[in-house]
XYZ file of C-alpha atoms in Angstrom:
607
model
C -18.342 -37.183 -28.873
C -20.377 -36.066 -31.943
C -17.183 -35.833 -34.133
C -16.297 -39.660 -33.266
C -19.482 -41.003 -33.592
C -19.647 -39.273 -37.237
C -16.115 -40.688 -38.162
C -17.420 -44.087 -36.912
C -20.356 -44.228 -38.823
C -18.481 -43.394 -41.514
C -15.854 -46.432 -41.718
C -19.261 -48.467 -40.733
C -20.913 -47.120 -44.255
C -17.797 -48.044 -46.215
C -17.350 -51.503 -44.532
C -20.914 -52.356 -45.691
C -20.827 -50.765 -48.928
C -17.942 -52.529 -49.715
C -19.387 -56.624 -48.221
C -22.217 -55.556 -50.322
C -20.042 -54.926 -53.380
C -18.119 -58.380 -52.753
C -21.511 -59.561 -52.605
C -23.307 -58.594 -55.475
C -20.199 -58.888 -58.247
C -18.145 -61.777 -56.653
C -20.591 -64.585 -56.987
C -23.624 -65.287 -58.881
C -27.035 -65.284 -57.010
C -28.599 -68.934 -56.127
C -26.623 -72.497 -55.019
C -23.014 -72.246 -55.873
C -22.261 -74.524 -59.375
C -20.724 -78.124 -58.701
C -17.196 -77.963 -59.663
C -16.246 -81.496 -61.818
C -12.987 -82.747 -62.970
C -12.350 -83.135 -66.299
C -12.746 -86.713 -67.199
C -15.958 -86.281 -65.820
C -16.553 -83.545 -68.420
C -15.724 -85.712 -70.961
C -18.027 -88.274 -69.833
C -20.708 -85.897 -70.078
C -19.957 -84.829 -73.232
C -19.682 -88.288 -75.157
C -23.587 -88.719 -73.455
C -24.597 -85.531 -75.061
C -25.457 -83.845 -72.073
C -23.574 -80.711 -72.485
C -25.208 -77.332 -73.891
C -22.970 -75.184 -73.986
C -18.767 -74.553 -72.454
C -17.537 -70.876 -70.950
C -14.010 -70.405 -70.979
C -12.395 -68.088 -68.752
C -8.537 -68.920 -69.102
C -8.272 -71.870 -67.372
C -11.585 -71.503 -65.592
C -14.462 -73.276 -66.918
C -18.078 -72.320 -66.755
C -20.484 -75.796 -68.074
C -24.532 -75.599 -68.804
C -25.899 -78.747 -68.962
C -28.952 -79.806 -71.393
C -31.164 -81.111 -68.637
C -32.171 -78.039 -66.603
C -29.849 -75.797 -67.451
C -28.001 -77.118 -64.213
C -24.662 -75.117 -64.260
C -20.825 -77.204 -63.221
C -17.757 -75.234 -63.109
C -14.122 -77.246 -63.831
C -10.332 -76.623 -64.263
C -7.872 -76.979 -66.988
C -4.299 -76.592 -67.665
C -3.543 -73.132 -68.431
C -0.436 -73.971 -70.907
C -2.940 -76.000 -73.443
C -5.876 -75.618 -75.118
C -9.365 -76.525 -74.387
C -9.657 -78.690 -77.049
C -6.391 -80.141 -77.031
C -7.231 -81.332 -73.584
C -10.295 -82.729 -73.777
C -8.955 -84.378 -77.076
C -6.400 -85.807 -74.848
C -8.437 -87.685 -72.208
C -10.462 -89.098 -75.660
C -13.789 -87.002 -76.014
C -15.489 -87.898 -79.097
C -15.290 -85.058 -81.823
C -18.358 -85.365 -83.353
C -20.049 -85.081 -79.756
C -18.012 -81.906 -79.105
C -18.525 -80.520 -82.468
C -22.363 -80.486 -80.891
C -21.306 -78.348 -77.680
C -21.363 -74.519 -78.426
C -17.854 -73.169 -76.803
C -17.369 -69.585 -76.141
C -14.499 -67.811 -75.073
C -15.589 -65.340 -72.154
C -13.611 -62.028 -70.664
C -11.881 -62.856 -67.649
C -13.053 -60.429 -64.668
C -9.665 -59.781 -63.143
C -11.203 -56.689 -61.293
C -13.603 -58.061 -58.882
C -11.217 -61.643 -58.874
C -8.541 -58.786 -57.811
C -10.755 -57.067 -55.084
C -12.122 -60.634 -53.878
C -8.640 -61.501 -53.506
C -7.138 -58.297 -52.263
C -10.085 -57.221 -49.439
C -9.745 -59.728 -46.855
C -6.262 -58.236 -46.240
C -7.115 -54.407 -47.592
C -10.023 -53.903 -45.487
C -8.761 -54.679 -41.772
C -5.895 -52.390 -42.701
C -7.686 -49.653 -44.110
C -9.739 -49.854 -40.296
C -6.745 -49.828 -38.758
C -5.427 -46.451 -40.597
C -8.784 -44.894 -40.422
C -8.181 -45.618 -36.263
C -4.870 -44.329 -36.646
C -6.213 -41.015 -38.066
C -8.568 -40.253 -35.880
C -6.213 -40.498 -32.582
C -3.706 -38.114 -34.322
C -6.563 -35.453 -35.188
C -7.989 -35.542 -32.145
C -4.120 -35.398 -30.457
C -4.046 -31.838 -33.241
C -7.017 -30.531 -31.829
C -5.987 -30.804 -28.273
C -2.651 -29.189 -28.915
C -4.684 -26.731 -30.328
C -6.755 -26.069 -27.841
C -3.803 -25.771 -25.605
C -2.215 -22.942 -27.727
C -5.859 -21.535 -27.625
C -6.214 -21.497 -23.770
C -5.001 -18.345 -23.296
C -7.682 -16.826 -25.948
C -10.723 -14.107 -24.930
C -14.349 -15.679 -24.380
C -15.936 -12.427 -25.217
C -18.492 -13.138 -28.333
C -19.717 -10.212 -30.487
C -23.432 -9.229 -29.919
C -25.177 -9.308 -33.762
C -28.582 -11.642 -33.103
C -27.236 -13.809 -29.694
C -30.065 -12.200 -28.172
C -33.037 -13.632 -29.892
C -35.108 -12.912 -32.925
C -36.620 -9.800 -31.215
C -33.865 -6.915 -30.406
C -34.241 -5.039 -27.616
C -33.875 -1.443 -27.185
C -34.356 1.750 -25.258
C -38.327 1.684 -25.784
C -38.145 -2.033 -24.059
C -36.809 -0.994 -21.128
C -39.148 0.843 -19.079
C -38.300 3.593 -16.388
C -34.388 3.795 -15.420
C -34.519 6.944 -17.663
C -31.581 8.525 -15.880
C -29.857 5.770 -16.036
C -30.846 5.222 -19.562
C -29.725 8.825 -20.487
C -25.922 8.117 -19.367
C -26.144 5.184 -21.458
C -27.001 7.411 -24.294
C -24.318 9.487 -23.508
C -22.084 7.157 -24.406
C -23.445 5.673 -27.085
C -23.908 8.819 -29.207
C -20.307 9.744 -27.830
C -19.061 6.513 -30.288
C -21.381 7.696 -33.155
C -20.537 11.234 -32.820
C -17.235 12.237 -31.159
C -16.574 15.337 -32.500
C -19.732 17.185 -31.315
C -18.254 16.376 -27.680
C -14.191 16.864 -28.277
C -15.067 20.294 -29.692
C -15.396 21.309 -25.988
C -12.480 19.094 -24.623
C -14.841 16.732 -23.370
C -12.991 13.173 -22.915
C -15.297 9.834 -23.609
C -15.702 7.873 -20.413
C -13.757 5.029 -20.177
C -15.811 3.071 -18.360
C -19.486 2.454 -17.082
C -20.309 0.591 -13.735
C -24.196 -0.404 -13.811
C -24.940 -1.187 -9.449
C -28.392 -2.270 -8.669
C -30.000 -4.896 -7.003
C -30.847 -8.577 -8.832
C -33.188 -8.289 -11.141
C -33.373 -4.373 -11.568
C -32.485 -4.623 -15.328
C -28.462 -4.316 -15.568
C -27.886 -7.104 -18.280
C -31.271 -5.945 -20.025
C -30.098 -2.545 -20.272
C -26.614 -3.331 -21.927
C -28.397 -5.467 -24.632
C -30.397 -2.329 -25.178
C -27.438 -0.604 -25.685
C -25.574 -3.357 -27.484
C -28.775 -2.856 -30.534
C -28.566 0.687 -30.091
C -25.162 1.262 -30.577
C -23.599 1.564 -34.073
C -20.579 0.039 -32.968
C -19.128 -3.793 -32.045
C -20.573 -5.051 -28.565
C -18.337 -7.498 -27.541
C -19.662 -9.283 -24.009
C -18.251 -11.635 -21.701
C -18.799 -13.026 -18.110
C -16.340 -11.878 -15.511
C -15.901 -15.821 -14.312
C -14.741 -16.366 -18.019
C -11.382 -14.580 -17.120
C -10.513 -17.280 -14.295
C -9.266 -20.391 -14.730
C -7.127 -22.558 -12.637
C -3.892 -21.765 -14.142
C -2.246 -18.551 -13.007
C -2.041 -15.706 -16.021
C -4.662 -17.085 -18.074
C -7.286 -14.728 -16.772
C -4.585 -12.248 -17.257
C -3.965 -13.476 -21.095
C -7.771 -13.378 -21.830
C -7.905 -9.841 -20.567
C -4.886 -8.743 -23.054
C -6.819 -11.128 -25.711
C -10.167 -9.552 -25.236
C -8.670 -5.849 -25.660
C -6.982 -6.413 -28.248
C -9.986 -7.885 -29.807
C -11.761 -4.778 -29.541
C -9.237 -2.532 -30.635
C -8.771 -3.732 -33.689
C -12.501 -2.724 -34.051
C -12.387 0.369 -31.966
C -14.607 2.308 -31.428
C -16.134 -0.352 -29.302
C -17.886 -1.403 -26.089
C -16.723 -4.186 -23.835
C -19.888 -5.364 -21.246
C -18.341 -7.537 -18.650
C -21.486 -9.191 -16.239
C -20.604 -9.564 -13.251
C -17.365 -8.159 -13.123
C -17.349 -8.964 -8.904
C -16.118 -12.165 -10.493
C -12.702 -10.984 -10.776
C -12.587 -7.497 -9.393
C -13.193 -8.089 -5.714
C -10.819 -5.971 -3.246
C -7.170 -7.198 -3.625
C -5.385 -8.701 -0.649
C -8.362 -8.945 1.496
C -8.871 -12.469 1.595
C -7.092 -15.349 3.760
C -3.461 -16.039 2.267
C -3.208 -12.766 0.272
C -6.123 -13.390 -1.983
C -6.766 -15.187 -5.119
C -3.570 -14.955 -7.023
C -5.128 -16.063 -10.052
C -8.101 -13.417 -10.052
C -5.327 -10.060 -8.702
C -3.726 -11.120 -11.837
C -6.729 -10.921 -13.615
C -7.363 -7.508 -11.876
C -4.359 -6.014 -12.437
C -4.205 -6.722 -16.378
C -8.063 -4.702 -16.185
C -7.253 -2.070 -14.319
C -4.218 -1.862 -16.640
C -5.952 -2.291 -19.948
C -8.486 0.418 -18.782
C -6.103 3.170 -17.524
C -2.106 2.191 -18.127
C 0.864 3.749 -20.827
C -0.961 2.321 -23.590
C -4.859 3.337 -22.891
C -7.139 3.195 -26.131
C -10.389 6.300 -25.770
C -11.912 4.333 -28.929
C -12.871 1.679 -26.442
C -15.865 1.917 -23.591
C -16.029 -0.979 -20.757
C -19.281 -1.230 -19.164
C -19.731 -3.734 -16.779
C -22.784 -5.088 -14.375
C -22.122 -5.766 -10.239
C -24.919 -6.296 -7.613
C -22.392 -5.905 -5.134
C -20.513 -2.826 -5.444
C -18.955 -2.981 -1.838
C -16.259 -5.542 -2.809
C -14.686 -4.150 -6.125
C -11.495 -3.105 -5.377
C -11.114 0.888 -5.119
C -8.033 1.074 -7.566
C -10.964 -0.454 -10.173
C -13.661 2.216 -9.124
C -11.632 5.501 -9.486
C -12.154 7.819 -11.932
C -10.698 7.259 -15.106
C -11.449 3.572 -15.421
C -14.947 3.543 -14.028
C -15.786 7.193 -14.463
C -19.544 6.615 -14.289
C -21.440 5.106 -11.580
C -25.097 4.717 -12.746
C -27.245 3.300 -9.516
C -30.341 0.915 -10.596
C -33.659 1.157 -8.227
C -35.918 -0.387 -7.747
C -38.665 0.385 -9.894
C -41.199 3.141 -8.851
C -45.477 2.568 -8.960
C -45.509 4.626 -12.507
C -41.973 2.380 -13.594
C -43.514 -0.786 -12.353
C -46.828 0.039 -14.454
C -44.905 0.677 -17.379
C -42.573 -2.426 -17.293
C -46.053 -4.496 -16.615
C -47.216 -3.100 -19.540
C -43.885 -4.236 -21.552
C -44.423 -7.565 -20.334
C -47.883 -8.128 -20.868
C -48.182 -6.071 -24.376
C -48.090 -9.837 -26.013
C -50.767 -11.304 -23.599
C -54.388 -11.763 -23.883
C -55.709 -9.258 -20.990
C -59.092 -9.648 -20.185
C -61.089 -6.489 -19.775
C -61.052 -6.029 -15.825
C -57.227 -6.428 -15.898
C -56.173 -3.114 -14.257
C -51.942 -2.979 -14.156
C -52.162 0.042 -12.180
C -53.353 -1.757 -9.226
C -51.170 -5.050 -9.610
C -48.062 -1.928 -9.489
C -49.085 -1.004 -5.956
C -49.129 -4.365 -4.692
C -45.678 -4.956 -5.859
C -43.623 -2.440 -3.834
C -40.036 -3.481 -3.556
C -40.577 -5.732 -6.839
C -37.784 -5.639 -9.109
C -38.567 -5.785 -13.025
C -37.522 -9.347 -13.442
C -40.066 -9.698 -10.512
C -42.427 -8.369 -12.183
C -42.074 -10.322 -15.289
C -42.551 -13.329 -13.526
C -45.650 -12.064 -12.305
C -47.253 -11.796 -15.704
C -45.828 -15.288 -16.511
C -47.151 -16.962 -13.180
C -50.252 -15.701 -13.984
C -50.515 -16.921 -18.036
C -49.787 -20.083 -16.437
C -52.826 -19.844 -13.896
C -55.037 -18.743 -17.335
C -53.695 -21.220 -18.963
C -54.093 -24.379 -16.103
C -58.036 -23.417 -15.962
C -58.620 -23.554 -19.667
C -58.925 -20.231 -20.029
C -58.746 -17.600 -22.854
C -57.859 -14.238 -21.389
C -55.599 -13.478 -17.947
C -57.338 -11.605 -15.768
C -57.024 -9.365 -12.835
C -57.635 -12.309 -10.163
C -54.986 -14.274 -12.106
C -52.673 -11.351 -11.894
C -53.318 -10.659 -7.856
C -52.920 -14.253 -7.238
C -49.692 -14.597 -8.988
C -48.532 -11.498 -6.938
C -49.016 -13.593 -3.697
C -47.302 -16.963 -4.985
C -44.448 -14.822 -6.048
C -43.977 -13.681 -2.428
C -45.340 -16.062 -0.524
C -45.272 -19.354 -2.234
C -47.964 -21.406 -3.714
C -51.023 -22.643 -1.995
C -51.128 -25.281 -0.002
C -53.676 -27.391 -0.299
C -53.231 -30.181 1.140
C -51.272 -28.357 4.372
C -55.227 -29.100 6.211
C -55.269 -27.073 9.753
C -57.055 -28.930 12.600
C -60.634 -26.646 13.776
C -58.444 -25.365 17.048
C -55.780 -24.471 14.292
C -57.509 -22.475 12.089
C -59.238 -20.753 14.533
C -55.860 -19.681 16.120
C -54.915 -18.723 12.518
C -57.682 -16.540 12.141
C -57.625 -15.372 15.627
C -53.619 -14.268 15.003
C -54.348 -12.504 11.585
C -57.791 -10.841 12.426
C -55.224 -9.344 15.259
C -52.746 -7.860 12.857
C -54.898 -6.400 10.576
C -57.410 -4.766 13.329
C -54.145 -3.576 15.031
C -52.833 -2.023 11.630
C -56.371 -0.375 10.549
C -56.813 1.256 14.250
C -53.378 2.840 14.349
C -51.657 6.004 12.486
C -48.502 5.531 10.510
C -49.398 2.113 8.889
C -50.177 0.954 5.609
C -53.225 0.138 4.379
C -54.618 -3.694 4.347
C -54.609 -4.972 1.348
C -55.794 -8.497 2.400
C -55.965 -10.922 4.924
C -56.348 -14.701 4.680
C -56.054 -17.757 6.612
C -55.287 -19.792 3.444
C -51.677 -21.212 3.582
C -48.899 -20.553 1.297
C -45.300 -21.231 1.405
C -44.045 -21.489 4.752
C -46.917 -19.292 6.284
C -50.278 -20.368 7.873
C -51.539 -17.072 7.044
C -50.951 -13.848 5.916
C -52.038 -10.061 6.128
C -50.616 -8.045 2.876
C -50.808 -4.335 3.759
C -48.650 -2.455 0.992
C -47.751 1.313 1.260
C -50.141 3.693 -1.061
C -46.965 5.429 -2.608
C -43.255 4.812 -2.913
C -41.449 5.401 0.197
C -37.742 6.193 0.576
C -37.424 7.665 4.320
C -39.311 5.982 7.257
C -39.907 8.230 10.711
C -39.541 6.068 14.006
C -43.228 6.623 14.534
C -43.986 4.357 11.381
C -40.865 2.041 12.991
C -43.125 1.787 16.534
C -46.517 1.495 14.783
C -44.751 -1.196 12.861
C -43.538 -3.081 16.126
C -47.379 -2.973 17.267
C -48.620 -4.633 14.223
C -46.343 -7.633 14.189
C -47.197 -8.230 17.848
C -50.823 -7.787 17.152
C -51.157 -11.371 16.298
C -49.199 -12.657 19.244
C -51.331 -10.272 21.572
C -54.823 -11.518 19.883
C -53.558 -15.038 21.355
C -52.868 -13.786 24.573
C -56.479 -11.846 24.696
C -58.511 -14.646 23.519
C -56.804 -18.169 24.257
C -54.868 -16.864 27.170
C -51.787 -18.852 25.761
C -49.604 -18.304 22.881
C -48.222 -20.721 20.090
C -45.087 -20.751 17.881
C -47.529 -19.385 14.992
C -45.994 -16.062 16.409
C -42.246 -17.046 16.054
C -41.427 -15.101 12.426
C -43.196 -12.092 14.005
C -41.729 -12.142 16.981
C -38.136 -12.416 15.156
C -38.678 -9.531 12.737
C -39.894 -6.980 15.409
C -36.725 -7.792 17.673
C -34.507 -7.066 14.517
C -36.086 -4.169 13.748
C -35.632 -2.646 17.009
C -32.466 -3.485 17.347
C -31.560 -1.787 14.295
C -33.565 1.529 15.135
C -31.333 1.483 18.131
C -28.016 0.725 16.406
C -28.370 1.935 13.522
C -30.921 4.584 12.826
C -30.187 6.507 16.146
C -33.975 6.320 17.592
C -33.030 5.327 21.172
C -34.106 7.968 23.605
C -31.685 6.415 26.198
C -28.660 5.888 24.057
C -29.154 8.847 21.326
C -28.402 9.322 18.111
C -25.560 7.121 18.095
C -24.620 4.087 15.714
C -22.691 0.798 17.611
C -20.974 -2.228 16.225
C -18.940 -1.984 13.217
C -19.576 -4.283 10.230
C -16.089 -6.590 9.032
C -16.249 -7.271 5.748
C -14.578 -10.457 4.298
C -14.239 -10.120 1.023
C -12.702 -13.631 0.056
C -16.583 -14.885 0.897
C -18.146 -11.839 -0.371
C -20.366 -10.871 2.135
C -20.722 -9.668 5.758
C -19.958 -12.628 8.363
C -19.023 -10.481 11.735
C -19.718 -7.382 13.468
C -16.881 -5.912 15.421
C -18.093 -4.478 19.156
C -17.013 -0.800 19.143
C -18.869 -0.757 22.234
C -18.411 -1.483 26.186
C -20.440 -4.395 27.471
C -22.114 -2.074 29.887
C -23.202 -0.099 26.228
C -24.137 -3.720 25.436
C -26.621 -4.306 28.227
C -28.126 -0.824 27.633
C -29.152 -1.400 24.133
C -30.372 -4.784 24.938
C -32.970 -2.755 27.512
C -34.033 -0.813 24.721
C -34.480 -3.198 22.711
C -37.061 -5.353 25.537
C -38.730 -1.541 26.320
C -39.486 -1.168 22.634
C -40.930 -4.810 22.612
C -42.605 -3.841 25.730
C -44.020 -0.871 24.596
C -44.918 -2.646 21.713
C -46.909 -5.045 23.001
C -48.850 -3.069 25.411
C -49.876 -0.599 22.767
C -51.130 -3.724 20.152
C -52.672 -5.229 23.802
C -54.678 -1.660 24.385
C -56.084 -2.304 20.838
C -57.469 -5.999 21.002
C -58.821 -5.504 24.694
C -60.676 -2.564 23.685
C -61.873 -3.798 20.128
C -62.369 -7.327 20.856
C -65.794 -7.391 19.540
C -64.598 -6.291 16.206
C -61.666 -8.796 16.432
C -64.107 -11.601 16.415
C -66.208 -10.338 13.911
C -63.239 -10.081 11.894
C -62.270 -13.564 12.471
C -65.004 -15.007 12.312
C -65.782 -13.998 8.752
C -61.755 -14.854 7.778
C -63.341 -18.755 9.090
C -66.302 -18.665 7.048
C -64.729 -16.992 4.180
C -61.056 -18.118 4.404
C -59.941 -14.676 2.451
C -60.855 -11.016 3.101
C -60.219 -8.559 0.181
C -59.431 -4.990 0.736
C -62.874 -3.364 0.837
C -64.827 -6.566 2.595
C -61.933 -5.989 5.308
C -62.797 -1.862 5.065
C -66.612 -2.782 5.596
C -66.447 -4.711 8.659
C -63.748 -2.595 10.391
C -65.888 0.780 9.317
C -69.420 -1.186 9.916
């Protein structure tokens, strides 16, 4: 579209440059002259009324005395001027008066006034002509071009500010295979003098957001060798072998500046399990697959070049893709530890205005389970709350309330709760958070808060002091108490229940059904695992779980699952009956207040 509009304001610009030529140098400025015939002429020159006579072959220009007033005529081009004016009997001595001049005959512009009414429509009608045909070029270019890699070469694509190593914070072991490799392309021989073999390939696994495209640009400004990158869902197109062709394309590409990296993102695009999908699969992407898998590790396997490639969803590759040999290294992205989530805070924020309370180290325990790109949202949520109050500086209350809008949502304020409602509200979270703070194996309140966000009328945030990685089934049961602590603080104090409960009640049954399924904690059943997850890989993610189990099993794990409730409840129901003072001093500040920080919440249970 911006190529024809550019052609058509072209021919536009020469169609008025050239009406403005005709204009200017085809006719004089002002009324056009009178054209007279001849005897007239000589009428007017017996009177003595002619100045002066113009003649341009067998045109005639005429200035009259009075007023300069300007008359154009015709004579016959065989004779002369004076010969014909002699001949229709104008006086001599009258003539002898008139001062003739013979002028230069413009055949130019009379040639391009002539010639442009039929030039001009025709020149429009090539220039048309043109156009189609080069446009017709381009697309049988782009035909012969279909088949061509997408895969771009990494010099400054990435912004004015290149990232390396020192940007991204923690992953260091994944960081130091990385290295490997990279200092395997700058320096091969200090490896090959001890046989070893440079790895032909480098899967990065890890959730969304843990850093897997942000570490390969590291890499691809740390590496002293061509980064060529490319999407997996660049390889497919709708016409079978084309993935195939870009694949062959893309290689080839990089060979010819071997040693090299390849990054393919997202590389679950094409390399999902073969033949696991309704109809035998994608033909179009096992195509694509194949030509990888051969590229990587066939007859004809270049060692100058490395593929690394991103995946958040490592169960689906195909295993032919995973073995050694083409994907020799596996390097697993976590999520970010308290002293990793500190650091990256401190990435993000080294550009910011921080006011002097700001204090990272607490935002990082309040973020467990946040991935980095979580966390950089964080700091940008709260510039944005800095910035919407006029303010110069982002400080620590910006920071702790972008933490909550991040999980929960942003406040609502105009969701407005009825007295009854909010009193429930507070009722229901004073009941978690007195439950939580009274038993063992819990994690410490954070803060508690009747205001709404998101989808929630209220919420307790009680965050683990340290990173966990193993949980015991007396954390699991403790757990189960909490979330029913605000169903049984309704029960104790309203003697009815409302569907404020619903989301806890839902998350507790889950997570006792999976204790008993899958984490072997059921006294009854033991340490035994039931059902067996079907994976269909054609969607890409789990849709059924196949009963290995009798329906008698069935009914046995679906008693567990109401004596855990049970249990449960009764334990969170001990709690409120015997604090229930406490509970309403708790709630009753959470109405006045709305909000109850960590060590206001501390004071009143410890009061």
């Amino acid at each position: 579209m911006r190529s024809l509009a550019k052609y058509i304001s072209v021919i536009i610009l020469i169609l008025l440059v050239t009406s403005a030529l005709v204009v200017v140098f085809g006719s004089p400025s002002g009324t056009a002259p009178e054209t007279v015939s001849l005897s007239k002429l000589v009428t007017q020159i017996n009177a003595g009324q002619v100045k002066d006579i113009t003649v341009r072959d067998s045109n005639l220009d005429i200035t009259l005395i009075e007023g300069d007033k300007k008359e154009t005529a015709q004579k016959e081009t065989e004779s002369s001027l004076s010969q014909t004016l002699a001949d229709l009997g104008v006086d001599k001595n009258q003539l002898a008066k008139v001062n003739i001049d013979i002028g230069q005959n413009n055949s130019v512009l009379q040639y391009m006034g002539n010639l442009l009414p039929i030039v001009l429509p025709f020149i429009f009608v090539m220039l048309i002509f043109w156009y189609m045909f080069r446009q017709a070029q381009r697309g049988t270019m782009n035909a012969m071009s279909f088949g061509k890699t997408k895969a771009r070469l990494a010099t400054e694509l990435f912004g004015k500010k290149r990232i390396t190593f020192k940007d991204v914070a923690g992953l260091a072991e994944a960081k130091e295979e990385v290295s490997e490799v990279v200092e395997f392309l700058r320096d091969p021989t200090k490896f090959r003098r001890l046989g070893a073999r440079m790895p032909r390939g480098v899967l990065l696994v890890g959730s969304p957001g843990t850093g897997k495209t942000l570490l390969a640009k590291a890499v691809a400004n740390e590496a002293s060798v061509p980064f060529h990158f490319v999407s997996g869902s660049e390889f497919v197109e709708m016409f079978v072998g084309v993935g195939a062709t870009r694949v062959r394309d893309t290689f080839e590409n990089a060979k010819k500046t071997a040693p090299a990296i390849i990054f393919i993102d997202e590389i679950d695009a094409v390399g999902r399990h073969r033949g696991a999908g309704l109809g035998g699969g994608h033909d179009e992407r096992e195509q694509t697959l194949n030509q990888i898998l051969v590229e990587m590790d066939g007859f004809d396997t270049n060692d100058a070049v490395v593929v690394i490639a991103a995946t958040n969803r490592p169960d689906i590759l195909d295993p032919a893709l995973l073995r050694p040999g083409r994907f020799d290294r596996r390097i697993v992205l976590d999520e970010p530890s308290i002293n990793d989530r500190e650091a990256i805070l401190k990435i993000h924020s080294a550009e910011k205005p921080l006011a002097d309370d700001v204090n990272l180290r607490v935002v990082a325990e309040r973020t467990v389970g946040f991935s980095g790109a979580d966390l950089a949202n964080i700091v940008n949520e709260a510039a944005i709350l800095a910035a919407r109050t006029n303010q110069f500086e982002i400080t620590q209350n910006n920071l702790l309330i972008a933490i909550e809008k991040v999980m929960l949502g942003p406040e609502r304020k105009n969701h407005i709760f009825t007295e009854k409602e909010k009193k429930i509200t507070a009722y229901h979270e004073a009941g978690h958070a007195l439950v939580a703070a009274s038993l063992p194996n819990t994690d410490p309140i954070h803060k508690v808060s009747i205001v709404s966000r998101g989808h929630v009328g209220g919420y307790t945030l009680k965050l683990p002091s340290e990173d966990k990685h193993l949980r015991t089934k007396s954390e699991f049961e403790s757990e189960l108490a909490v979330l029913l602590g605000g169903f049984s603080a309704e029960q104790e104090t309203f003697k009815d229940t409302t569907t404020g409960a619903s989301s806890d009640l839902k998350i507790a049954s889950e997570l006792a059904r999976r204790m008993i399924t899958e984490y072997g904690m059921s006294g009854k059943l033991g340490p035994i695992t039931f059902g067996d997850k079907e994976q269909l890989v054609f969607l890409g993610k789990d849709i059924a779980n196949h009963q290995n189990y009798s329906n008698e099993i069935a009914y046995q794990i679906d008693q567990e699952v109401k004596n855990m409730i049970d249990a449960a409840l009764k334990r969170a129901g001990e709690i409120i009956s015997k604090k229930i003072d406490l509970l309403k001093k708790i709630a009753e500040e959470l109405l006045q207040k709305e909000t109850l920080e960590q060590a206001e919440f501390y004071a009143l249970v410890n009061a």
